[in-house]
mmCIF file of C-alpha atoms and ligand atoms in Angstrom:
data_model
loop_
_atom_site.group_PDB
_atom_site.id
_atom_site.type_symbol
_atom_site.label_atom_id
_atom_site.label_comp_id
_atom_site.label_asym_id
_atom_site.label_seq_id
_atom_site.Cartn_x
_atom_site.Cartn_y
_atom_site.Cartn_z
ATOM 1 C CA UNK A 24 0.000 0.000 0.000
ATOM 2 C CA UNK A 25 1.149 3.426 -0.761
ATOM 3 C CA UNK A 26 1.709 5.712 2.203
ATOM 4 C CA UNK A 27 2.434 9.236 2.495
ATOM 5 C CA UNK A 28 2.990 11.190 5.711
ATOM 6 C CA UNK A 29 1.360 14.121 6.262
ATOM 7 C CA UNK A 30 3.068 15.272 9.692
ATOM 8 C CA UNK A 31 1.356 14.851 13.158
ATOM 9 C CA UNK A 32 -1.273 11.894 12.607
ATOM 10 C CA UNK A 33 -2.401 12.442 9.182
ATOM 11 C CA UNK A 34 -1.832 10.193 6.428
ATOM 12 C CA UNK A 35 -2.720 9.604 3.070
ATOM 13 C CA UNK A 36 -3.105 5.908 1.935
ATOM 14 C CA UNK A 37 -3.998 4.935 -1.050
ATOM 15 C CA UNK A 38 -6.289 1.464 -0.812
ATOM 16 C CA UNK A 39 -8.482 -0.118 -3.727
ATOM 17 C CA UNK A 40 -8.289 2.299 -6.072
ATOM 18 C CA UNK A 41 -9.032 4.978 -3.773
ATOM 19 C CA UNK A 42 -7.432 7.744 -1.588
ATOM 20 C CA UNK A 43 -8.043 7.710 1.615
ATOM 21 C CA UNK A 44 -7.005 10.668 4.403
ATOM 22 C CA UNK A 45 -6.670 9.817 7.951
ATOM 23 C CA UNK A 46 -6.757 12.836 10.735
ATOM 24 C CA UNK A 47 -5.665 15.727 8.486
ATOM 25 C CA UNK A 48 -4.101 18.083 10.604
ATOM 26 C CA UNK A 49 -2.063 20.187 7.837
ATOM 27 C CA UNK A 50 -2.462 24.243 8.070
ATOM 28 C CA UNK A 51 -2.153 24.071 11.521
ATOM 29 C CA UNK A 52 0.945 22.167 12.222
ATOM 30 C CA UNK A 53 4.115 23.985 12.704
ATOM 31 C CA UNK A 54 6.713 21.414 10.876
ATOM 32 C CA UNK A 55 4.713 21.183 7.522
ATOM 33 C CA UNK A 56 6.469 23.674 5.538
ATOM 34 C CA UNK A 57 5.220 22.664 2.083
ATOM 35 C CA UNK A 58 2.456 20.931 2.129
ATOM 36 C CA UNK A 59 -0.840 22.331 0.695
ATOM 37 C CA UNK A 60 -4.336 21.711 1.735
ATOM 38 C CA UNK A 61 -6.338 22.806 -1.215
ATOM 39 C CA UNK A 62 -3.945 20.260 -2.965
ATOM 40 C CA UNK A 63 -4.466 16.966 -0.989
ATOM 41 C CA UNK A 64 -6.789 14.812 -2.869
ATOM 42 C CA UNK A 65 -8.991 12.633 -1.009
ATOM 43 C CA UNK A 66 -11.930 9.929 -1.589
ATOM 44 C CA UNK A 67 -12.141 9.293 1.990
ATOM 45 C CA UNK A 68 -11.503 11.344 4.920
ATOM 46 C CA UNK A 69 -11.492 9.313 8.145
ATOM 47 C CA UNK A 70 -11.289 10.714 11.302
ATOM 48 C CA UNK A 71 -10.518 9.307 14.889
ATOM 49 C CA UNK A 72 -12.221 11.601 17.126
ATOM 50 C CA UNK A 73 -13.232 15.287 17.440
ATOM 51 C CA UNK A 74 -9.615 16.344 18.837
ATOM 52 C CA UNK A 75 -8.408 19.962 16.669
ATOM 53 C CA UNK A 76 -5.178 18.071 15.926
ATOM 54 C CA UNK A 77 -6.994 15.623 13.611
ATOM 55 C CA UNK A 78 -10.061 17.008 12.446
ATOM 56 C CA UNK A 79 -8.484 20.732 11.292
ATOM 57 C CA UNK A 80 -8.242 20.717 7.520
ATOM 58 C CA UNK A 81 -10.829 17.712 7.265
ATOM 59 C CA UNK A 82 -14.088 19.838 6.256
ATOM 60 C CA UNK A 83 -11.975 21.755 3.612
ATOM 61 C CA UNK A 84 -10.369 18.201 1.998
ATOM 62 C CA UNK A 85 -13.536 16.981 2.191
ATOM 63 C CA UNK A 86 -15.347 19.886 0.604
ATOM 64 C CA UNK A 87 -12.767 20.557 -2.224
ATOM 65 C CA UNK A 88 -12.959 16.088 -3.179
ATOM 66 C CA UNK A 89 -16.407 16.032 -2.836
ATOM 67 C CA UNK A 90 -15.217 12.916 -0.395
ATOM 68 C CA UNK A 91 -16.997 10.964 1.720
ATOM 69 C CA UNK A 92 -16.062 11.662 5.822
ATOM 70 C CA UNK A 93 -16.468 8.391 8.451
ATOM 71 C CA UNK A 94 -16.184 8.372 11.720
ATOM 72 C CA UNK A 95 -18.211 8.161 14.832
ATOM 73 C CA UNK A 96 -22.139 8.761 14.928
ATOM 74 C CA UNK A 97 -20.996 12.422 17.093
ATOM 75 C CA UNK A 98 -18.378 13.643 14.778
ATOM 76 C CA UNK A 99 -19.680 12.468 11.169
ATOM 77 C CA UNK A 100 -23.044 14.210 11.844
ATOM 78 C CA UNK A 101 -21.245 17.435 12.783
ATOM 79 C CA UNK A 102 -19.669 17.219 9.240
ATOM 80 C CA UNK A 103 -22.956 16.818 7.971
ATOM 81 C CA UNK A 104 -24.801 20.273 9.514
ATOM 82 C CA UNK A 105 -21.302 21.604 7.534
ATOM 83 C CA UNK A 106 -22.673 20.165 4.781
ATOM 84 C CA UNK A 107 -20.426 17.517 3.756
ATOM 85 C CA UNK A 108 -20.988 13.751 2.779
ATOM 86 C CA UNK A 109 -20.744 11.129 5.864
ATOM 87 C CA UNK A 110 -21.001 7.911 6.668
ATOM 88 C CA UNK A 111 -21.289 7.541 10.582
ATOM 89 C CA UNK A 112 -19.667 3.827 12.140
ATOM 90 C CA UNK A 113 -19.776 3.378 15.690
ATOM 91 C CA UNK A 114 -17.490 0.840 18.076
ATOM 92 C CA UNK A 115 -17.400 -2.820 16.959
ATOM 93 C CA UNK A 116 -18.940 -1.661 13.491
ATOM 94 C CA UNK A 117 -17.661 -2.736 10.114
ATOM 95 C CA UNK A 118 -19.029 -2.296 6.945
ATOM 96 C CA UNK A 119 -17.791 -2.952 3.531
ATOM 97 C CA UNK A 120 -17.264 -0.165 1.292
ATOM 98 C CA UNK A 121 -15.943 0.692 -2.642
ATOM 99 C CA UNK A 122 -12.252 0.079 -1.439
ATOM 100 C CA UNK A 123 -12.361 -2.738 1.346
ATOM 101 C CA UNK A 124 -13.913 -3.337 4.784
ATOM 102 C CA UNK A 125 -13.567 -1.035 7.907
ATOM 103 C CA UNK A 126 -13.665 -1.673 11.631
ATOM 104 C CA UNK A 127 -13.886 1.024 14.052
ATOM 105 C CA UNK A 128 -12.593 -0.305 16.947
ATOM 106 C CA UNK A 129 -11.873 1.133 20.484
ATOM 107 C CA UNK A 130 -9.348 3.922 21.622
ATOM 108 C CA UNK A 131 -8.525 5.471 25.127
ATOM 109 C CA UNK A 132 -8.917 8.516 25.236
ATOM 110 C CA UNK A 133 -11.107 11.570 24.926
ATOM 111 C CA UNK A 134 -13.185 13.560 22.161
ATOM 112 C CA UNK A 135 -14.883 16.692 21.697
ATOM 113 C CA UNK A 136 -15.017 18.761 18.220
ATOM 114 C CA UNK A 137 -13.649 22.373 18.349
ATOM 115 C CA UNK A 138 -16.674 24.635 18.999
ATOM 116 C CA UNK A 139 -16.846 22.039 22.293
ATOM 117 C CA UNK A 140 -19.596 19.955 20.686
ATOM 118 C CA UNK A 141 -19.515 16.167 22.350
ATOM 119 C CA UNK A 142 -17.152 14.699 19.760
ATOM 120 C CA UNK A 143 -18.547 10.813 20.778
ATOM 121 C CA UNK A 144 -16.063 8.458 22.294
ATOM 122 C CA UNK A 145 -12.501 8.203 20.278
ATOM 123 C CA UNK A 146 -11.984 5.295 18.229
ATOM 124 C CA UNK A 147 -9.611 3.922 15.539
ATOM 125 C CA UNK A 148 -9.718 2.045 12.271
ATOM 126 C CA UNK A 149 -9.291 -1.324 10.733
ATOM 127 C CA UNK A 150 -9.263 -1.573 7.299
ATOM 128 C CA UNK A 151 -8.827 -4.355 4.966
ATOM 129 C CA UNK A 152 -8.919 -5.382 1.273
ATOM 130 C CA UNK A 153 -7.640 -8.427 -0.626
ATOM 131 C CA UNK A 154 -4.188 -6.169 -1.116
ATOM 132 C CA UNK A 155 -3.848 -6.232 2.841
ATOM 133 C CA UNK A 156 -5.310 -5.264 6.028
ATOM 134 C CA UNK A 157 -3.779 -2.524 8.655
ATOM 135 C CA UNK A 158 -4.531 -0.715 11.831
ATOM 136 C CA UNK A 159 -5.307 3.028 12.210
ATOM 137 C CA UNK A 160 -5.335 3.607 16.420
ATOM 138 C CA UNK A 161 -5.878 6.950 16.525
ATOM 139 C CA UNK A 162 -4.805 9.218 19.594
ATOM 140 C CA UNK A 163 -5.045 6.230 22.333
ATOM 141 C CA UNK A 164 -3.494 4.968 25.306
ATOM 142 C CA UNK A 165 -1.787 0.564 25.263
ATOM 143 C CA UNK A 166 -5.694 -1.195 25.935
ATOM 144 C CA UNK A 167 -5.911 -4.758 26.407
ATOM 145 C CA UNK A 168 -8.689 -4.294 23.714
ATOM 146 C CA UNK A 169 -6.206 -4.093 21.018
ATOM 147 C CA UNK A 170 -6.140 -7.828 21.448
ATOM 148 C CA UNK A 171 -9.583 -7.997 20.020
ATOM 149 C CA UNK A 172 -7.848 -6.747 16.699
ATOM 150 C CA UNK A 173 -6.562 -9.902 16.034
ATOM 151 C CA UNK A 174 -9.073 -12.422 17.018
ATOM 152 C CA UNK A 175 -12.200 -10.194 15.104
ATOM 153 C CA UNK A 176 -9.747 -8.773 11.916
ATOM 154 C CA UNK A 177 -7.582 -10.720 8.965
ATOM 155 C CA UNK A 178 -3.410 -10.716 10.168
ATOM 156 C CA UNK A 179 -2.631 -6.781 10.395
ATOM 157 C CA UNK A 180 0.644 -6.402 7.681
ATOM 158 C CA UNK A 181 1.016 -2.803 9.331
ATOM 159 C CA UNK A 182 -0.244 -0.526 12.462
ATOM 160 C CA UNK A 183 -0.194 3.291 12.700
ATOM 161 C CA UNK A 184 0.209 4.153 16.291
ATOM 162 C CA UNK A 185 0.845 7.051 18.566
ATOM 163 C CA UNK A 186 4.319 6.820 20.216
ATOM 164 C CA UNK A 187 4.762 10.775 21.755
ATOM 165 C CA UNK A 188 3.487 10.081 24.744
ATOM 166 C CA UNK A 189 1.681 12.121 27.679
ATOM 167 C CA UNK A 190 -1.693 12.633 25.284
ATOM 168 C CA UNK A 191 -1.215 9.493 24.202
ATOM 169 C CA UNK A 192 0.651 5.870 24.652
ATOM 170 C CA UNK A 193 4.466 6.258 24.340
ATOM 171 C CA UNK A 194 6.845 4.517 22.087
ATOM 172 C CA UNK A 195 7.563 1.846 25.386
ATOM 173 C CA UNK A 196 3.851 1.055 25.709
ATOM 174 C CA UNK A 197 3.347 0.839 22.015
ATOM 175 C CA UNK A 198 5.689 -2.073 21.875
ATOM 176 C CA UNK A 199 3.706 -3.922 24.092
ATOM 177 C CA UNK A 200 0.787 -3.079 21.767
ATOM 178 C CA UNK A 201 2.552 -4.784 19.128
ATOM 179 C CA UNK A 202 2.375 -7.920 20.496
ATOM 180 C CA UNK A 203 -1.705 -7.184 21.207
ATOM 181 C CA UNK A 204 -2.058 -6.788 17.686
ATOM 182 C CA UNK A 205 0.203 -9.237 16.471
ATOM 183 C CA UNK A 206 1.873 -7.402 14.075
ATOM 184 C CA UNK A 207 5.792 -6.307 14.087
ATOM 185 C CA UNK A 208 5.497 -3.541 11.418
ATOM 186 C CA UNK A 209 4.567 0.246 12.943
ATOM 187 C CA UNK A 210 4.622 3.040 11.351
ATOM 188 C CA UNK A 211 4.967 5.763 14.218
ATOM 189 C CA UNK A 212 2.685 8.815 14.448
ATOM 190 C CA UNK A 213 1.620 11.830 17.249
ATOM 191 C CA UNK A 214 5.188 12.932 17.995
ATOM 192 C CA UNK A 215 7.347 15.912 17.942
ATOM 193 C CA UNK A 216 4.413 18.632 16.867
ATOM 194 C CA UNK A 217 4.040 20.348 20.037
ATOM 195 C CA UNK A 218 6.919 20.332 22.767
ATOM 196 C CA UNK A 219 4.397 18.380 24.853
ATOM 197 C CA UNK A 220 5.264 15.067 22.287
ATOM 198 C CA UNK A 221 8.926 15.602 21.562
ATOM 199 C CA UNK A 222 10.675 12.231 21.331
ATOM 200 C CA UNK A 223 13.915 10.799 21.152
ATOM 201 C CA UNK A 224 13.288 9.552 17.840
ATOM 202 C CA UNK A 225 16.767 7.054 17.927
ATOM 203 C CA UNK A 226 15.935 5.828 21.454
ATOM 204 C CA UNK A 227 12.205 4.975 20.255
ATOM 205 C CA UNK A 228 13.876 3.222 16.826
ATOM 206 C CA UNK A 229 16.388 1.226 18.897
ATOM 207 C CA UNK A 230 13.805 0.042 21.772
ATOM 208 C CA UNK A 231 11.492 -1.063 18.789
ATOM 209 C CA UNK A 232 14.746 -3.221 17.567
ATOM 210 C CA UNK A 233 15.659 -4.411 20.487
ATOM 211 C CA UNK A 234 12.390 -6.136 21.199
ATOM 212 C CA UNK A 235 12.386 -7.371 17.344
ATOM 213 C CA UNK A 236 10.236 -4.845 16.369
ATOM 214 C CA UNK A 237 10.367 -2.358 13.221
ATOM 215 C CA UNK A 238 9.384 1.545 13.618
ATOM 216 C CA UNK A 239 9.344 3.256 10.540
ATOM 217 C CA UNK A 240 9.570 6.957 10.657
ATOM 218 C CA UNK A 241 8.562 8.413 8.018
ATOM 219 C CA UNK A 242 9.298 12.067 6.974
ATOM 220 C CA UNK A 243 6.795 14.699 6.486
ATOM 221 C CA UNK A 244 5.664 14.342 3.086
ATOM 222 C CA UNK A 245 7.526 11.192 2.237
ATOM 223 C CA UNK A 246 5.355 8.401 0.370
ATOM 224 C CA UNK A 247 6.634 4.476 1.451
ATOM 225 C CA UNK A 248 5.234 1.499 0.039
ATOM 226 C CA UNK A 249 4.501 -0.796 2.888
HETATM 227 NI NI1 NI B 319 -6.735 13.574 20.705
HETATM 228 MN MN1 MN B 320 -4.089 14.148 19.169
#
């Protein structure tokens, strides 16, 4: 699957034939330096939970692609009085779509949407197609739920979790979430934006190795193939 970093917790994956945008937090975020919003093409623009830091640019991607928004029943129908497209899930939900299946499964944490509107309780994504199957977590803390990941979704090939610590799990905690999930391949996310999150990105890449575990890193704006 084709990746690209967007800085913070945004992403932009590519999956069935269709693009899809995860948290974008863009215009806002003090180490994009060249990334434009009114460029970032989307089919898709799923969001975790109401929290400024993901949902920021989301009503303007969405407006400009004429995409589709998911996420919770709370935040999705806040998009729609905007007036864009939705498609509310709720925990333990899946539902097949024109690019594969999604899960919205639990996170730990909180949620409420930027005028202070209940934002519903944070979640994050599953997604799978016959090309592969990976793990959104959204902002959360380790949760022994993660273990449900593997016993209710296909073998995860990948997993997008937090590592910056204090608003959400560390890098520490998120090795023990590998082994929840079952899956060895992270691609790291929520660190460095704000001096609250600043990492030691080395120390977090050579505790992931020492447990047998591979972080990737990616820069903003880089595109991987994972
Ligand atoms: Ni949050
Ligand atoms: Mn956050």
């Amino acid at each position: 699957m084709e990746i690209r970093y967007l800085g913070h917790a945004s992403f932009q994956i590519k999956m069935g034939g269709k693009t899809l945008v995860f948290d974008p937090f863009i215009s806002g975020n003090p180490l994009v330096k060249d990334i434009d919003v009114k460029s970032v093409k989307a089919d898709y623009v799923l969001l975790s939970h109401g929290h400024q830091d993901h949902v920021l640019d989301a009503e303007e991607i969405a407006k400009n692609n004429e995409a589709t928004l998911i996420s919770n029943y709370e935040v999705a129908t806040w998009y729609q009085e905007k007036g864009c497209t939705i498609y509310p899930v709720n925990h333990g939900g899946k539902v097949e779509l024109d690019f594969g299946t999604i899960k919205y499964v639990n996170a730990v944490h909180s949620s409420v949407l930027p005028d202070g509107t209940y934002g519903g309780n944070p979640g994050g994504f599953v997604l799978w197609n016959d090309s592969g199957c990976f793990y959104f977590a959204g902002d959360t803390a380790l949760t022994w739920d993660m273990k449900l990941i593997p016993m209710t979704c296909p073998k995860l090939d990948f997993a997008i979790l937090p590592i910056g610590d204090n608003f959400t799990m560390g890098y520490e905690d998120a090795i023990i979430a590998c082994d929840f999930i079952e899956c060895n391949k992270i691609i790291g996310c929520h660190y460095d934006t704000f001096p609250y999150i600043e990492m030691d990105k080395e120390a977090a890449k050579k505790a992931f190795e020492a447990a047998g575990k591979e972080l990737i890193l990616p820069a903003i704006g880089e595109t991987i193939n994972v």
